[in-house]
Coordinates of C-alpha atoms and ligand atoms in Angstrom, one line a residue:
X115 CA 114.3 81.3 83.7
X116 CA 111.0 82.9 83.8
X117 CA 110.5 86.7 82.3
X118 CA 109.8 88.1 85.6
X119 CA 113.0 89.7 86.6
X120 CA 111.8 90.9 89.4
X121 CA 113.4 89.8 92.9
X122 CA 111.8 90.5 96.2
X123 CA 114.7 91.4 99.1
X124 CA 114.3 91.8 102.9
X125 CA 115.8 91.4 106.1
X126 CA 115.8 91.9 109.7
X127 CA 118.0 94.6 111.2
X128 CA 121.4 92.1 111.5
X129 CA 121.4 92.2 107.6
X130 CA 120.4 95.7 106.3
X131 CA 123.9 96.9 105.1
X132 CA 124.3 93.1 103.5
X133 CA 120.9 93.3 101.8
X134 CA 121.7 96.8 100.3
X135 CA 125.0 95.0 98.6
X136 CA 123.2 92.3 97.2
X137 CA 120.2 94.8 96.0
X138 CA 123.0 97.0 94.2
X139 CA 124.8 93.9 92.6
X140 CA 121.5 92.6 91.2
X141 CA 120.3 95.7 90.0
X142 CA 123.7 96.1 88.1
X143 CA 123.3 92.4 86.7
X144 CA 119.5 93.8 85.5
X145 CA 117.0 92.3 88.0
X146 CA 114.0 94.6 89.2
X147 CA 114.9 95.1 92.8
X148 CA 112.0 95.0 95.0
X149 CA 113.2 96.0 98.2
X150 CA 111.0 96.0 101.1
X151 CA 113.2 97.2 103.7
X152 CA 113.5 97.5 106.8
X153 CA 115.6 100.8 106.0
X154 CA 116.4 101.9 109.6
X155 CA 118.6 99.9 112.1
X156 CA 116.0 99.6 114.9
X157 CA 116.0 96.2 116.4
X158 CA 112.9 94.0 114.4
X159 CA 111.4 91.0 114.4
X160 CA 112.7 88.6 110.8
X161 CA 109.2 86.7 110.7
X162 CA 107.3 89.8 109.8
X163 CA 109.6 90.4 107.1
X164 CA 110.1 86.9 106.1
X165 CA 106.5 86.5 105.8
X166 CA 106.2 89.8 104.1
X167 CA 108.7 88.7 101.0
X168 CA 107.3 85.4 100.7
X169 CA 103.7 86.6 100.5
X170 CA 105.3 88.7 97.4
X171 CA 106.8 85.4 95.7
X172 CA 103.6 83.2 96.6
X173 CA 101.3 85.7 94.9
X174 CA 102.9 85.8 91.9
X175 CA 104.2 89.8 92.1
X176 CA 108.1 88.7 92.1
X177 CA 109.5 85.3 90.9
X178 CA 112.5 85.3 93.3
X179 CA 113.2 86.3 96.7
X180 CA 116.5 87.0 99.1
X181 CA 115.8 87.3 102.6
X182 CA 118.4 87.7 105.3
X183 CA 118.7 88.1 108.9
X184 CA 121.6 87.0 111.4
X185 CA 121.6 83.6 110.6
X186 CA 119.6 83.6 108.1
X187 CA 118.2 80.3 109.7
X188 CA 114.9 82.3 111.6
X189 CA 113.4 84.2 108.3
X190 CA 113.9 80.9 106.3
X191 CA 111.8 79.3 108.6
X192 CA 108.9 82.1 108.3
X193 CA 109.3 82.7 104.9
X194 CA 108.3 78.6 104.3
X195 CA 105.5 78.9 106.5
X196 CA 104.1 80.7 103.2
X197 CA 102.7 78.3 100.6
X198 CA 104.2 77.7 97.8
X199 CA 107.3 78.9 99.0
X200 CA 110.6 77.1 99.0
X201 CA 113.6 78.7 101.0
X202 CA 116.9 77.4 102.0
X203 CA 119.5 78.8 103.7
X204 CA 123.4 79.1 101.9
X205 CA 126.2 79.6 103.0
X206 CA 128.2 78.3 99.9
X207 CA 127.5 78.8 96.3
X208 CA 127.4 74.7 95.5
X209 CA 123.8 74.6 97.9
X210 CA 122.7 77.8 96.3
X211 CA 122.9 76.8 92.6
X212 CA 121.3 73.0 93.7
X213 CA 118.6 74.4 95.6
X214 CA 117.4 76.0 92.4
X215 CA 118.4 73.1 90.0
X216 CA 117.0 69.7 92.5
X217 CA 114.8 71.6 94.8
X218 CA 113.2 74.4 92.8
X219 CA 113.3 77.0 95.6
X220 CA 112.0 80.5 95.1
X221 CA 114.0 82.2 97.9
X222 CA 117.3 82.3 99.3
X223 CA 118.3 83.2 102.7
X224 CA 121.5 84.3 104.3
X225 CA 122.7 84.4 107.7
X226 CA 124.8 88.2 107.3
X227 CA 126.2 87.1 110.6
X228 CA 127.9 84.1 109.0
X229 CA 129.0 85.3 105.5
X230 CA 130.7 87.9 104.2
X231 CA 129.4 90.0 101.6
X232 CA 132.3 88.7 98.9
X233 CA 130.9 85.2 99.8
X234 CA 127.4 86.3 100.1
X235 CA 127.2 88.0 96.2
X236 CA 128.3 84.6 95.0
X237 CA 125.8 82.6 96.5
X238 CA 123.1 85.1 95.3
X239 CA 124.9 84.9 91.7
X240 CA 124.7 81.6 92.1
X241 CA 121.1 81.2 93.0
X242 CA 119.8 83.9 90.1
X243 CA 121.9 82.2 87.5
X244 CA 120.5 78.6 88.7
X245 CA 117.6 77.2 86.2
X246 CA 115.4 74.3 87.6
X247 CA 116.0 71.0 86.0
X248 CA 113.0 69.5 86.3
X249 CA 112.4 65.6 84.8
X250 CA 112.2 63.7 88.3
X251 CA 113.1 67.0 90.7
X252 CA 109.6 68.0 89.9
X253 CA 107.5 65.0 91.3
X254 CA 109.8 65.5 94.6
X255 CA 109.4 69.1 94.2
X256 CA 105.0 68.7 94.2
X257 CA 105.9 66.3 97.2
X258 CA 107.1 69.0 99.4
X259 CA 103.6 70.8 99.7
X260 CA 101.0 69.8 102.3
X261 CA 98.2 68.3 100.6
X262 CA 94.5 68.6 101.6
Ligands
RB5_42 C1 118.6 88.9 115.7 O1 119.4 89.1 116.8 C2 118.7 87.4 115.2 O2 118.1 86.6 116.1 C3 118.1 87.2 113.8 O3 118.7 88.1 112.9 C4 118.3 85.8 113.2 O4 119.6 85.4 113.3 C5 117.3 84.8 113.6 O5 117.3 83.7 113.1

């Protein structure tokens, strides 16, 4: 795992009180929490805050991010719009540790609409704790960016 600890989180309003668990449960397991809200529970719109925790991971400022919404299905799909990025949705902790060791993502999303927060902290465990395996993941990996 890289020295950057430091884990981008944001969400729609669906997943605010989820997000806050996960930010608390990673802070106590010694990431740098960089929570970007929303922190009120007026209805939003998840692609600006996809987009905005993606931007975070693509430029280098956090190594990791968590997004969720209600499904966790319509963030994922803005936050991969970002280059460089590589989110997938979990909703078991199997996917979440794979998606880190085969597909090298850099986010997570979870729908907080589908999980609950017991299942939701170990598929985030799973995904910090993950390392990338690298060997022939990686060629697949470099063929999942547009080229040219
Ligand atoms: C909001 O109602 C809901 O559409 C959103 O949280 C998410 O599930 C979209 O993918």
């Amino acid at each position: 795992m890289t020295d950057n600890k430091r884990v981008v989180l944001s969400s729609d309003h669906a997943a605010i009180a989820l997000r806050q668990a996960v930010a608390d449960h990673i802070a106590a397991a010694g990431w740098d929490v960089v929570d970007i809200g929303p922190t009120t529970p007026e209805s939003t719109h998840y692609p600006l805050h996809g987009k905005a925790a993606a931007d975070r991971v693509a430029l280098g400022d956090c190594a990791l991010g968590i997004i969720l919404c209600g499904t966790g299905q319509g963030i994922m799909m803005a936050a991969n719009k970002v280059p460089g990025i590589r989110c997938g949705v979990c909703s078991d902790t199997f996917s979440a540790a794979m998606i880190r060791q085969h597909n090298d993502a850099n986010m997570l999303s979870i729908g907080a609409r589908v999980v609950g927060e017991g299942l939701a902290l170990a598929i985030v465990d799973a995904f910090l704790n993950a390392e990338f395996e690298g060997g022939r993941h990686a060629a697949r990996v470099d063929m999942i960016e547009p080229k040219g």
